[in-house]
């Protein structure tokens, strides 16, 4: 498996399904007494995204060194990611039945940005 294949596998097989799961849990269990745990977890994640966007993190910025990229390409999206997760968190903590929509928006933006990045860099030809 080459580095592009690994990146596609990790993103499409790990990151996107995780986001879908968070959205699903928010939609299905928005009124469950334990859903607040998800709200607190996603709030911590959101604050982490915003912190890394604002102050940087050598470890986070170089997480793709194994693939030959010196710095991750999605850093500028972290602020959007963080804001959408904060909005989701606040809404799920209020048991808002529509909170999941913010994760759906985040997932869509993330997927489109991923596909666009790999299209611009001609990485689809390296998949097979």
Short mmCIF file of C-alpha atoms in Angstrom, two decimals, residues 23 26 36 42 46 49 54 57 61 63 70 80 94-95 100 102 105-107 110 120:
data_model
loop_
_atom_site.label_atom_id
_atom_site.label_comp_id
_atom_site.label_asym_id
_atom_site.label_seq_id
_atom_site.Cartn_x
_atom_site.Cartn_y
_atom_site.Cartn_z
CA UNK A 23 -23.69 12.79 13.69
CA UNK A 26 -26.46 13.19 17.88
CA UNK A 36 -24.13 15.20 27.16
CA UNK A 42 -16.72 17.05 21.03
CA UNK A 46 -13.28 21.54 19.07
CA UNK A 49 -8.77 22.14 16.76
CA UNK A 54 -4.36 29.51 16.48
CA UNK A 57 1.51 22.36 16.89
CA UNK A 61 1.46 19.90 11.56
CA UNK A 63 1.56 14.14 11.16
CA UNK A 70 6.25 18.44 5.32
CA UNK A 80 -14.10 25.77 10.40
CA UNK A 94 -29.18 21.58 24.95
CA UNK A 95 -30.69 18.38 23.50
CA UNK A 100 -26.34 16.55 14.06
CA UNK A 102 -23.51 20.73 12.06
CA UNK A 105 -21.93 20.05 7.29
CA UNK A 106 -18.46 19.46 8.74
CA UNK A 107 -18.31 15.97 7.20
CA UNK A 110 -14.09 17.74 5.01
CA UNK A 120 -5.47 19.24 -7.61
#
